[in-house]
mmCIF file of C-alpha atoms in Angstrom:
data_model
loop_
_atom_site.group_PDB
_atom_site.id
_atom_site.type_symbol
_atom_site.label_atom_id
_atom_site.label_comp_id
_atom_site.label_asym_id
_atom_site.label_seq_id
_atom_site.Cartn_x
_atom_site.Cartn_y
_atom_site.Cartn_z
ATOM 1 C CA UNK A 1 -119.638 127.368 -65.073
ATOM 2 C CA UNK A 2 -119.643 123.201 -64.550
ATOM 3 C CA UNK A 3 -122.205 123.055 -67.334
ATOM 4 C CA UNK A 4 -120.017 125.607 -69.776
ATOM 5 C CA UNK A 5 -117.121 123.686 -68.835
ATOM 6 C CA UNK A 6 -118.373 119.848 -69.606
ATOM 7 C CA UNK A 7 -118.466 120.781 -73.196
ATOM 8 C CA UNK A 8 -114.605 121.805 -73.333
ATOM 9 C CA UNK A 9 -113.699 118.592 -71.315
ATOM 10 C CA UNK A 10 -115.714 116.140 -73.530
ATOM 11 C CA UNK A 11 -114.317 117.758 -76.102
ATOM 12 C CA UNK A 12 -110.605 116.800 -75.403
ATOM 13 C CA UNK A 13 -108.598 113.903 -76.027
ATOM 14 C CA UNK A 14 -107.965 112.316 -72.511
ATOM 15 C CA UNK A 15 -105.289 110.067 -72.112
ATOM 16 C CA UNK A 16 -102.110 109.531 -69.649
ATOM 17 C CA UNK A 17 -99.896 110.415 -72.968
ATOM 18 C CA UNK A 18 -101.120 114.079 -73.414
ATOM 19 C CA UNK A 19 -101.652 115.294 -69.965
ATOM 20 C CA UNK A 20 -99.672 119.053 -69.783
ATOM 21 C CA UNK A 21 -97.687 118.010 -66.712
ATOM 22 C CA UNK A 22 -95.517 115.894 -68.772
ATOM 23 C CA UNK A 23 -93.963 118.082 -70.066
ATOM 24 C CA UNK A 24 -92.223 119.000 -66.976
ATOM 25 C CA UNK A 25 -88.534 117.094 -67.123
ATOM 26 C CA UNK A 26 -87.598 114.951 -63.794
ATOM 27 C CA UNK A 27 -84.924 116.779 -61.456
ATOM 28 C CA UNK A 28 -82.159 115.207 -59.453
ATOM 29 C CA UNK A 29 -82.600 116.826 -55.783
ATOM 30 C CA UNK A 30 -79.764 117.685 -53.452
ATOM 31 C CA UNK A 31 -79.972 118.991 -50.034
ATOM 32 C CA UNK A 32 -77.411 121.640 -50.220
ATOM 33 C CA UNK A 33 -76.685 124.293 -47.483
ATOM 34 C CA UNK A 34 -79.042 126.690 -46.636
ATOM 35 C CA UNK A 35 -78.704 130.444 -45.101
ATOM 36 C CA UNK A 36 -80.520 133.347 -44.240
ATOM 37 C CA UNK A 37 -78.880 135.376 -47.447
ATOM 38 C CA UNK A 38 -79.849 132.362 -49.424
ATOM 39 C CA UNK A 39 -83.548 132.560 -47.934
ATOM 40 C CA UNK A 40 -83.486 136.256 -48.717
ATOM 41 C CA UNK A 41 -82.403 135.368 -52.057
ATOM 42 C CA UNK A 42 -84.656 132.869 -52.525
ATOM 43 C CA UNK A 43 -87.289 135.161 -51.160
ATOM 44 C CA UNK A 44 -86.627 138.215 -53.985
ATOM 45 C CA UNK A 45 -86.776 136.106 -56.911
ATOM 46 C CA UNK A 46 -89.872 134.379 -56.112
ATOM 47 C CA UNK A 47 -91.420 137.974 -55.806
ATOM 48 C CA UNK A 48 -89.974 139.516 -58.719
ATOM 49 C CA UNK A 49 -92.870 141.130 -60.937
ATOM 50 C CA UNK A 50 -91.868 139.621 -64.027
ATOM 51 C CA UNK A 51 -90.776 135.907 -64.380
ATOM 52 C CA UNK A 52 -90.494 134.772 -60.792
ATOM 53 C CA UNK A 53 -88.236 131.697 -59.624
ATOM 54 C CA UNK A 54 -89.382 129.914 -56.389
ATOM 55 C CA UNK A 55 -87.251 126.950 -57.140
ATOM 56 C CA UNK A 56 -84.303 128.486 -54.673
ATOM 57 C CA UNK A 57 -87.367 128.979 -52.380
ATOM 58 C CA UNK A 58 -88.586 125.292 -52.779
ATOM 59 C CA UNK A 59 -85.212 124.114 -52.086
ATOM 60 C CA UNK A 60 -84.612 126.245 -48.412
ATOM 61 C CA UNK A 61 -88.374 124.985 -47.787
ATOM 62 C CA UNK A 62 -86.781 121.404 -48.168
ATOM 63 C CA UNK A 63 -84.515 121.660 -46.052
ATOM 64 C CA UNK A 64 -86.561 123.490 -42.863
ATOM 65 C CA UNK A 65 -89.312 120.693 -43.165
ATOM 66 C CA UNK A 66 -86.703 117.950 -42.332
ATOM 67 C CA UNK A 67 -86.730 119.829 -38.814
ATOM 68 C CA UNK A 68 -88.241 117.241 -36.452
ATOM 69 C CA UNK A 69 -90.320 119.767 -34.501
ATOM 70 C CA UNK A 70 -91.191 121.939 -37.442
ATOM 71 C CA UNK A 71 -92.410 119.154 -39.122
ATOM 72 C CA UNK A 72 -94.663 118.175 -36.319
ATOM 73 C CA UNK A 73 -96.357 121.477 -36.354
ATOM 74 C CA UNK A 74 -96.753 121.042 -39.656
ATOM 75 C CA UNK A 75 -98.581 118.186 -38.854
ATOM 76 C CA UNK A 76 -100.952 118.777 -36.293
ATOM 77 C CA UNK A 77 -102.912 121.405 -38.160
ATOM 78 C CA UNK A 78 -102.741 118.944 -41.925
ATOM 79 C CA UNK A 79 -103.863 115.988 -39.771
ATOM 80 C CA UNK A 80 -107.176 117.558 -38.065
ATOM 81 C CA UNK A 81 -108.295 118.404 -41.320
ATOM 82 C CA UNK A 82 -107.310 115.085 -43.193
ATOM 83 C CA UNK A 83 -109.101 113.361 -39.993
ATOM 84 C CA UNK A 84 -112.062 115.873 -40.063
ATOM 85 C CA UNK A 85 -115.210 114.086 -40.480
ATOM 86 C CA UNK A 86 -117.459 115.387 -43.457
ATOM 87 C CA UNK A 87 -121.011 115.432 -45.229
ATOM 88 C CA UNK A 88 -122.117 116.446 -48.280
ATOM 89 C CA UNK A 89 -125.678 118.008 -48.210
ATOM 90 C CA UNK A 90 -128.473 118.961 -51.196
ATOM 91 C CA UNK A 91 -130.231 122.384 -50.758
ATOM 92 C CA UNK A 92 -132.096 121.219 -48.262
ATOM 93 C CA UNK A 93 -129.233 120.442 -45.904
ATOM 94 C CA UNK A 94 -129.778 116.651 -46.462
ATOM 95 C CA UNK A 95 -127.197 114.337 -46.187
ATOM 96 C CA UNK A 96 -126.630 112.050 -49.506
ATOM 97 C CA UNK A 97 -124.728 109.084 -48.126
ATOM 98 C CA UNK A 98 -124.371 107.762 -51.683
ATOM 99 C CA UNK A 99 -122.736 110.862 -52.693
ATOM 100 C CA UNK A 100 -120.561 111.169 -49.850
ATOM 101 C CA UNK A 101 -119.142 107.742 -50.613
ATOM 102 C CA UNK A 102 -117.587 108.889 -54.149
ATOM 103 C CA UNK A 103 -115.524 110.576 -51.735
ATOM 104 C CA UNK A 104 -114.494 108.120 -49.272
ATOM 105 C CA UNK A 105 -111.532 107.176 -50.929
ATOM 106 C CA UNK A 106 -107.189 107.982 -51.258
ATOM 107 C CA UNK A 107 -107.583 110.797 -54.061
ATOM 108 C CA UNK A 108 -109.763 112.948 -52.418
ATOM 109 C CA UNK A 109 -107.475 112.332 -49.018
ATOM 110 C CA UNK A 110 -104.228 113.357 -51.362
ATOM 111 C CA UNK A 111 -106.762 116.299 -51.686
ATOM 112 C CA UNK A 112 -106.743 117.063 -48.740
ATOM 113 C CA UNK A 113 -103.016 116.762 -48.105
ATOM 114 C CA UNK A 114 -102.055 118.890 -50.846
ATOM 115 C CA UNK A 115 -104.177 121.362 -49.976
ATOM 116 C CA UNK A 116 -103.457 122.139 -46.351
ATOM 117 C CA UNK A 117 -99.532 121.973 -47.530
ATOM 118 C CA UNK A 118 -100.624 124.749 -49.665
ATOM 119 C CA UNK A 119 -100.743 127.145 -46.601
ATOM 120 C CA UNK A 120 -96.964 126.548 -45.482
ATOM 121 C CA UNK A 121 -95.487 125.805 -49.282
ATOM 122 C CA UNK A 122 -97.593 128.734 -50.824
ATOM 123 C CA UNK A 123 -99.369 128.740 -53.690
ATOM 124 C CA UNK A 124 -100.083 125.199 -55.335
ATOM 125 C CA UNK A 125 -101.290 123.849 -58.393
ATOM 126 C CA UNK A 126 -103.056 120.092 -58.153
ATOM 127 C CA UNK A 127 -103.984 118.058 -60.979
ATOM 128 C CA UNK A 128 -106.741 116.011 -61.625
ATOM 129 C CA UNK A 129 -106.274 114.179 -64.401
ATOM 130 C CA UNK A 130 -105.878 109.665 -63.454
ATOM 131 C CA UNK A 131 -109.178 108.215 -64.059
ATOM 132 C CA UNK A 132 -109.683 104.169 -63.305
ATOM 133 C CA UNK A 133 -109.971 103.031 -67.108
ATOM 134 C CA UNK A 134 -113.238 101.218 -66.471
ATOM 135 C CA UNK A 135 -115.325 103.526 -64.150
ATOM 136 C CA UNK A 136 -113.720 106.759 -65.076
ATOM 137 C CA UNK A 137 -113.330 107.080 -61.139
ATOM 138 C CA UNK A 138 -110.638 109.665 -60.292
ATOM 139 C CA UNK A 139 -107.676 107.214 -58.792
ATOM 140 C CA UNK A 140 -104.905 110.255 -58.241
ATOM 141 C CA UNK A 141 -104.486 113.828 -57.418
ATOM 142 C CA UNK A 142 -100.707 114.595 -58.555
ATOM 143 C CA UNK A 143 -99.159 118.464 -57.069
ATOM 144 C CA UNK A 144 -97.491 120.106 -59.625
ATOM 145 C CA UNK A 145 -93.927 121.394 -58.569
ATOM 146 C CA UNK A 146 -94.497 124.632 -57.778
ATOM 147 C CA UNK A 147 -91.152 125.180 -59.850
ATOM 148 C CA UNK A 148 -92.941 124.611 -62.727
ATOM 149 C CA UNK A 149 -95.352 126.789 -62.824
ATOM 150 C CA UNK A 150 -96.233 130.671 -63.440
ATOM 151 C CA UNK A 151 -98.744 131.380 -61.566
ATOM 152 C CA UNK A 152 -99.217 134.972 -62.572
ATOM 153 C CA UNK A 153 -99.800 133.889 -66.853
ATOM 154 C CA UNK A 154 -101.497 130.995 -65.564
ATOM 155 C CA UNK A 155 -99.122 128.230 -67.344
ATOM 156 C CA UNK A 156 -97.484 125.092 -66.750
ATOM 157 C CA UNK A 157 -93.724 125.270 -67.635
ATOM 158 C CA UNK A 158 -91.257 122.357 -68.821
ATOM 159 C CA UNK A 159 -88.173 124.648 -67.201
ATOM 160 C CA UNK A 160 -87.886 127.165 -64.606
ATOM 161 C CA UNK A 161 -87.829 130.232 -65.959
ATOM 162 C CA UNK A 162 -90.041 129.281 -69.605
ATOM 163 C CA UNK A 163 -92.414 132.095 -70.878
ATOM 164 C CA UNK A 164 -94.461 129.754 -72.792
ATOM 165 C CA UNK A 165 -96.401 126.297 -72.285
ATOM 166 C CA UNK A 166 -100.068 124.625 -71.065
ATOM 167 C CA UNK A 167 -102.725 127.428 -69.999
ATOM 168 C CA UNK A 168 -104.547 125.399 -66.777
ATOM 169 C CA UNK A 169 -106.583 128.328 -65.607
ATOM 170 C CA UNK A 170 -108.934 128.632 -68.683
ATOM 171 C CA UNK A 171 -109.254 126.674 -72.247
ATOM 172 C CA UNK A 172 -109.586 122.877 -72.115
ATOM 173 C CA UNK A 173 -107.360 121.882 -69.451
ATOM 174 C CA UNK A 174 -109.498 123.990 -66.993
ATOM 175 C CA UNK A 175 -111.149 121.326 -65.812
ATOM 176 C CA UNK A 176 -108.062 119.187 -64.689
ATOM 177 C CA UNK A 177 -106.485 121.600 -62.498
ATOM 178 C CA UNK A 178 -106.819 123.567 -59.567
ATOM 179 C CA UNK A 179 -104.609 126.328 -57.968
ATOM 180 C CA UNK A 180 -104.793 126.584 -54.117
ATOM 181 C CA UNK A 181 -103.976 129.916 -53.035
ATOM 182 C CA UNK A 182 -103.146 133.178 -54.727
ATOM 183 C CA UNK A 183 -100.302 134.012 -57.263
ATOM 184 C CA UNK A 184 -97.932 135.666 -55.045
ATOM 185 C CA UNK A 185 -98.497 133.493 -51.689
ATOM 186 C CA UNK A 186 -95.186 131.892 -50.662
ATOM 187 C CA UNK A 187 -96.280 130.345 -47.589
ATOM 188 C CA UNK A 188 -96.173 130.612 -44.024
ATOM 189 C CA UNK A 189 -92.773 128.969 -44.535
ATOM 190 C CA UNK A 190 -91.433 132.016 -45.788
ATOM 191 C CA UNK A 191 -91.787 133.753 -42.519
ATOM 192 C CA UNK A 192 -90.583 130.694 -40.166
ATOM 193 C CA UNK A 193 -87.513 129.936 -42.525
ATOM 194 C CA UNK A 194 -85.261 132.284 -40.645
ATOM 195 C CA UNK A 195 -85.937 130.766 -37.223
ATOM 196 C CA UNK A 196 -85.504 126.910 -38.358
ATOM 197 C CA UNK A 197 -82.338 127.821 -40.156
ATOM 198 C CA UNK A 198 -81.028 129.551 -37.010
ATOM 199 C CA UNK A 199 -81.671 126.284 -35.308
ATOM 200 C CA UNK A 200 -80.023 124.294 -37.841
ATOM 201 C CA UNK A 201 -77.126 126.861 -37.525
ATOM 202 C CA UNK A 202 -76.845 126.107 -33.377
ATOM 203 C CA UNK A 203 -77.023 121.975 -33.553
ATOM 204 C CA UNK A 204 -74.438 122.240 -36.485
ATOM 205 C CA UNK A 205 -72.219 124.732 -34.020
ATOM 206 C CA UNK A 206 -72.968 122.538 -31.155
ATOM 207 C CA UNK A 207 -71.878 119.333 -32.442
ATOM 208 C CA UNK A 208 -68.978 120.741 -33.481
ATOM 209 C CA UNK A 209 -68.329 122.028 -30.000
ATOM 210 C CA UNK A 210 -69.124 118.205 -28.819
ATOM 211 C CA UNK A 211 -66.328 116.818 -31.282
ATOM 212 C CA UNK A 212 -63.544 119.168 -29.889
ATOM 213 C CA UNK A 213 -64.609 119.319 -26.484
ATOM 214 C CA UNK A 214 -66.634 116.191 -25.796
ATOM 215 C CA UNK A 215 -63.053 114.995 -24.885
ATOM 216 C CA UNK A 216 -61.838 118.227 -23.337
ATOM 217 C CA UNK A 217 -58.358 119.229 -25.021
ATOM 218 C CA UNK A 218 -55.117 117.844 -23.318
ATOM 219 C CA UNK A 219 -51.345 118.694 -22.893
ATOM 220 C CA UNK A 220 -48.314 117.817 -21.675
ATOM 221 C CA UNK A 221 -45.574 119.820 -20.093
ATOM 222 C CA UNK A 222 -42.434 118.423 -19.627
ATOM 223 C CA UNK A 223 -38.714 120.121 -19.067
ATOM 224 C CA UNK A 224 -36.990 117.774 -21.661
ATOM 225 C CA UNK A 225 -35.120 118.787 -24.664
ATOM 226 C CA UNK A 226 -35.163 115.381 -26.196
ATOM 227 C CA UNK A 227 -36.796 115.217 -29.776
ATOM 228 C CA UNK A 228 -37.089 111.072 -28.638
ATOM 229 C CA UNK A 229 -38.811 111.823 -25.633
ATOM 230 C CA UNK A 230 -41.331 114.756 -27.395
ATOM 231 C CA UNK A 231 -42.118 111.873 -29.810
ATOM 232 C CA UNK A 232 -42.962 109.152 -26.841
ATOM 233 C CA UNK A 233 -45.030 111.945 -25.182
ATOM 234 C CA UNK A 234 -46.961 112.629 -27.981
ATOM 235 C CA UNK A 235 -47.576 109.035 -29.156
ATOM 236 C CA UNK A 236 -48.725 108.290 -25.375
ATOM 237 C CA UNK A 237 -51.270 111.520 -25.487
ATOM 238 C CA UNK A 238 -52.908 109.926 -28.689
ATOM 239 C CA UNK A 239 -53.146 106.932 -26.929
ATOM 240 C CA UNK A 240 -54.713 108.259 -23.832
ATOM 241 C CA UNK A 241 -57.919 108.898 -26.118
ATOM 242 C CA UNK A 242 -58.713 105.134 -25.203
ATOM 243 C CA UNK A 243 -56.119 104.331 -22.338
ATOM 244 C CA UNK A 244 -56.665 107.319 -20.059
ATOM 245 C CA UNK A 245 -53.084 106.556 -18.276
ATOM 246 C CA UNK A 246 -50.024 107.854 -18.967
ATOM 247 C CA UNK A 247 -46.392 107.097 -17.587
ATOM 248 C CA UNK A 248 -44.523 110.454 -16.527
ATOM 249 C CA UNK A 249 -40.883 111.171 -15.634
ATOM 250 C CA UNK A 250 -39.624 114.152 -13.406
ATOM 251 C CA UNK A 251 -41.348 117.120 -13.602
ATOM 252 C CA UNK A 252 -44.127 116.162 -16.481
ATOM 253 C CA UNK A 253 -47.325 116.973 -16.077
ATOM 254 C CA UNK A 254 -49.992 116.287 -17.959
ATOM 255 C CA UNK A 255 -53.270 119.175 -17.817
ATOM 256 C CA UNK A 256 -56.856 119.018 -19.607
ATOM 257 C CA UNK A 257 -58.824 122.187 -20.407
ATOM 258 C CA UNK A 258 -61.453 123.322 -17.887
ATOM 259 C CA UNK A 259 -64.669 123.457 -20.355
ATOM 260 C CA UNK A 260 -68.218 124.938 -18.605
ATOM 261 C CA UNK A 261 -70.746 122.938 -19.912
ATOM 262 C CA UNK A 262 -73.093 124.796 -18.746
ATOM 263 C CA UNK A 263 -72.470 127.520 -20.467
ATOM 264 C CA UNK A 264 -72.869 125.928 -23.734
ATOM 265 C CA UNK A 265 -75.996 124.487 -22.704
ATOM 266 C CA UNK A 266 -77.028 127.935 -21.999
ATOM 267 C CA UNK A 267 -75.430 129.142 -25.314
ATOM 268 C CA UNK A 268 -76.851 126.194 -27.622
ATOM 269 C CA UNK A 269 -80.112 124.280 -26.085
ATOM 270 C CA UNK A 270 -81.356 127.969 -24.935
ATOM 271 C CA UNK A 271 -81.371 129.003 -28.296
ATOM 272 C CA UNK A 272 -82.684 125.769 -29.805
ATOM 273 C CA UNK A 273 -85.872 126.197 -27.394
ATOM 274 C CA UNK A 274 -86.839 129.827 -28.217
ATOM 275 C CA UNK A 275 -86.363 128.798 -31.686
ATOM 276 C CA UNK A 276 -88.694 125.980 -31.234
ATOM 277 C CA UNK A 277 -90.629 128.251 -29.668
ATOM 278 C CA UNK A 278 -91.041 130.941 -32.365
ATOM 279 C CA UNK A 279 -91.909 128.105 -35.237
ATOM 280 C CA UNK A 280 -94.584 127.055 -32.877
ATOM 281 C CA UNK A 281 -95.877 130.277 -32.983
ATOM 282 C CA UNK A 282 -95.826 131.299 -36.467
ATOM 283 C CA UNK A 283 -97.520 127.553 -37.475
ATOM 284 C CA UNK A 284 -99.881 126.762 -34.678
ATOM 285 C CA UNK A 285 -100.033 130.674 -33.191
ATOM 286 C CA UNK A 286 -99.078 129.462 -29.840
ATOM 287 C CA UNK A 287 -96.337 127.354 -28.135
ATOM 288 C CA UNK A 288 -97.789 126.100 -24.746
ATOM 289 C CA UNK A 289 -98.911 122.904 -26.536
ATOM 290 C CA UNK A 290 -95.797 121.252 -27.971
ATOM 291 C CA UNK A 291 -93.102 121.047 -26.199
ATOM 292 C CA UNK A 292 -94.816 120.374 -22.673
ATOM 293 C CA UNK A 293 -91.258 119.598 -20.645
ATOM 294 C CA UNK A 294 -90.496 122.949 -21.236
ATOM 295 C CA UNK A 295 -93.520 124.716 -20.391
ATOM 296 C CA UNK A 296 -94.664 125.381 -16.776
ATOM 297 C CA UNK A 297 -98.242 127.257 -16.123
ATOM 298 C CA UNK A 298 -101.982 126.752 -15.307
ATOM 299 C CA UNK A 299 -104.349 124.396 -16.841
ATOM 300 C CA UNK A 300 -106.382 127.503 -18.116
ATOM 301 C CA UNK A 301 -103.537 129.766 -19.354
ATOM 302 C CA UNK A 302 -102.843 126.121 -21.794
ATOM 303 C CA UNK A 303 -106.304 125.702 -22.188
ATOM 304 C CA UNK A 304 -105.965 129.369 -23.904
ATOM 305 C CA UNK A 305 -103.005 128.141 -25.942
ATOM 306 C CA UNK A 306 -105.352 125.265 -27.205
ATOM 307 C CA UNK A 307 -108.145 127.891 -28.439
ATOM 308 C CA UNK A 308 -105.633 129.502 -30.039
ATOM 309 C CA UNK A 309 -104.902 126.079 -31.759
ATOM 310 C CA UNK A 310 -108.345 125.599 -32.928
ATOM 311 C CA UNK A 311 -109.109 128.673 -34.475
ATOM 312 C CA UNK A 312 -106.615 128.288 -36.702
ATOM 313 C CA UNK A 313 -108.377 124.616 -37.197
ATOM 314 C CA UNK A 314 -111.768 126.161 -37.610
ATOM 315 C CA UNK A 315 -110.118 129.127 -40.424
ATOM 316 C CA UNK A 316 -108.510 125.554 -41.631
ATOM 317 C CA UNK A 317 -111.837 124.213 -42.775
ATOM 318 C CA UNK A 318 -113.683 127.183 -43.692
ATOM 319 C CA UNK A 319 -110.385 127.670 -46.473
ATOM 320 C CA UNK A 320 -111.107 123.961 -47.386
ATOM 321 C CA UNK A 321 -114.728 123.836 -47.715
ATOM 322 C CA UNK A 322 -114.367 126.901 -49.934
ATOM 323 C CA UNK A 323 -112.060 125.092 -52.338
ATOM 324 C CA UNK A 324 -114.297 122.075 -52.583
ATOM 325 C CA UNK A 325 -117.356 123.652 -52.882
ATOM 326 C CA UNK A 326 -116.089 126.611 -55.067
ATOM 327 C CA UNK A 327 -113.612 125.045 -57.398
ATOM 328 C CA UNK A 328 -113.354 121.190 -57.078
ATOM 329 C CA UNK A 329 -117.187 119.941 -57.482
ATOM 330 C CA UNK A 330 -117.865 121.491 -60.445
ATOM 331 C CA UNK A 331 -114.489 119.950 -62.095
ATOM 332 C CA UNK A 332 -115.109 116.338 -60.909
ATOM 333 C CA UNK A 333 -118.488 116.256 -62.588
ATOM 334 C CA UNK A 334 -116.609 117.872 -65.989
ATOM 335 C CA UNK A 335 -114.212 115.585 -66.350
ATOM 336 C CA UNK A 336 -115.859 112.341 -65.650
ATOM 337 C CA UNK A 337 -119.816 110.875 -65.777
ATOM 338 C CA UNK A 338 -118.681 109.055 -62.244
ATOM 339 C CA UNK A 339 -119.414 112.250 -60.417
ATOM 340 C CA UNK A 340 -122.494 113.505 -61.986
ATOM 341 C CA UNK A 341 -124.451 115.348 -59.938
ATOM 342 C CA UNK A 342 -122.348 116.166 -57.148
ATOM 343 C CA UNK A 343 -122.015 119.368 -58.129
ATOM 344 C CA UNK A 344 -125.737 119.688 -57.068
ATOM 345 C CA UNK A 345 -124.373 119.399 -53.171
ATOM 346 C CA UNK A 346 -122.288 121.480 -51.056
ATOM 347 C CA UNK A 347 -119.845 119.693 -49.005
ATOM 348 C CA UNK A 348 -119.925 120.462 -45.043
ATOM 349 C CA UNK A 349 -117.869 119.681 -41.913
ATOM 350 C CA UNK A 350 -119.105 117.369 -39.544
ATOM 351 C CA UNK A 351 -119.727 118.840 -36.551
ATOM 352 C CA UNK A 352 -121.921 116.367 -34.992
ATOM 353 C CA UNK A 353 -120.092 114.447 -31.475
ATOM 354 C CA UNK A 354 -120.532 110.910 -30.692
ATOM 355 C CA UNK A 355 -121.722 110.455 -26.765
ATOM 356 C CA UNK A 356 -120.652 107.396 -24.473
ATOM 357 C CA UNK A 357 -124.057 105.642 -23.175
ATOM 358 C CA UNK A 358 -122.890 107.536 -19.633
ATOM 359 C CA UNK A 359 -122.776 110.624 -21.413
#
């Protein structure tokens, strides 16, 4: 395939002006409000047979990921891989340190990034297309937004919702672009967007309990008639917001509201936890190794929790090494004379530990 391909790619024209993704017209992004009928919306028309639209779906995705403790999820499994140590090996299973070099470097990190995000954001489209003007050396790996793209016709859109536009999974802009996952994977996203919007529901419901009963609620009771004295009363209960005193005559009283805190900690913070707790699960397949203050149990029962962890890590890099190997070698060495020959190897994890001199 590389060697059928390097024809088409020396064939085209390659310059910043004419790459396919420009075609694509810059948004303005809001954060607006998010349900669950808007995820289920979302949801239905990024399945729909014919022309699918995952832009509601990209913007409920949005908003979940700015969810501190989703986001850290998120992060544990993208960062083992990004921090993974690696090899590239010839048939032999010899290490080319030369070769492995061409990879040292931010693109193929972005790689990396954009590929792991691929499992939570669903299916993903990367484009390899910035070389260094002098040594043709890939400097960029750009994601195109997933908005933008049919993945079932294979083309690169300038609106959601276009029929028509740049093929990028055969012809001459094969080469310069990679999808990462199939056509109809949404994402593990998809399935933890109804617990992180509950949670966004219960902090937005308990603040709002905190404004109007952070200060519990107040009143006065007083066996006057006189419109002068209601008005003096109710001037001196605004005031008691920062005075807390209050001059009384004859039989007025002045009463605040009996709130149960605990309650709404049970009500609110309860809910927030399992909720926590279920996003845990669906990203990392486990909770006992996140939110440690809340967990209580042996060191084995965790230690179980943390095997959990890793296989999901090891299925990680087995899904990696199959996109490099499978679809991105062959590419780099099309569409620049930097790389050539690296198709030739087959890139590897590093399993190999360091030991302490004690060890």
């Amino acid at each position: 395939m590389a060697g059928q391909n390097s024809k088409i790619g020396k064939s085209y024209s390659h310059t910043r002006q004419n790459r396919p993704s420009n075609i694509i017209l810059p948004k303005s992004r809001s954060l607006s409000v998010q349900s669950i009928k808007t995820w289920k919306d979302a949801v239905m028309l990024a399945s729909l047979a014919e022309n699918p639209n995952r832009a509601p779906l990209m913007e409920v995705y949005r908003s979940i990921t700015r969810d501190l403790h989703l986001k850290a999820d998120i992060q544990t499994r993208m960062l083992k891989i990004m921090g993974a140590k690696f090899k590239l090996v010839d048939q032999a299973g010899k290490e080319n340190p030369e070769i492995q070099k061409l990879f040292k470097s931010q693109w193929f990190n972005r790689f990396l990034y954009h590929s792991m995000k691929a499992k939570f954001w669903g299916s993903s489209v990367l484009e390899l297309w910035d070389l260094d003007p002098d040594t043709l050396e890939l400097k960029a790996v750009n994601y195109i937004p997933s908005e933008n793209v049919n993945f079932t016709d294979g083309i690169i859109v300038k609106e959601v919702g276009d029929d028509t536009g740049y093929q990028y999974k055969e012809g001459v802009f094969e080469p310069f672009y990679i999808q990462v996952g199939t056509n109809n994977d949404l994402g593990i996203l998809e399935d933890v967007a109804p617990d992180a919007l509950a949670k966004k529901f219960a902090k937005a419901a308990w603040t709002e309990f905190c404004e109007k009963y952070g200060i519990p609620p107040r009143w006065v009771t007083t066996d006057s008639y006189s419109d002068t004295r209601h008005r003096e009363l109710a001037e001196m209960m605004a005031a008691m917001v920062n005075n807390h005193w209050a001059v009384l005559q004859g039989n007025e009283k002045v009463e605040v509201m009996n709130t149960n805190a605990t309650s709404s900690t049970a009500v609110f913070d309860d809910l927030i936890k399992r909720m926590n707790s279920e996003m845990s699960k669906g990203v990392l397949g486990q909770d006992g190794t996140t939110t440690s203050n809340d967990k209580s149990g042996t060191y084995g029962s965790l230690r179980v929790m943390q095997d959990v962890s890793d296989d999901r890590h090891d299925a990680d890099k087995t899904d990696i090494s199959y996109i490099i190997n499978d679809e991105l070698l062959w590419r780099l060495e099309t569409i620049s004379p930097f790389y050539k020959g690296v198709s030739n190897y087959r890139f590897e994890w590093d399993e190999s530990k360091e030991l302490s001199p004690e060890e």
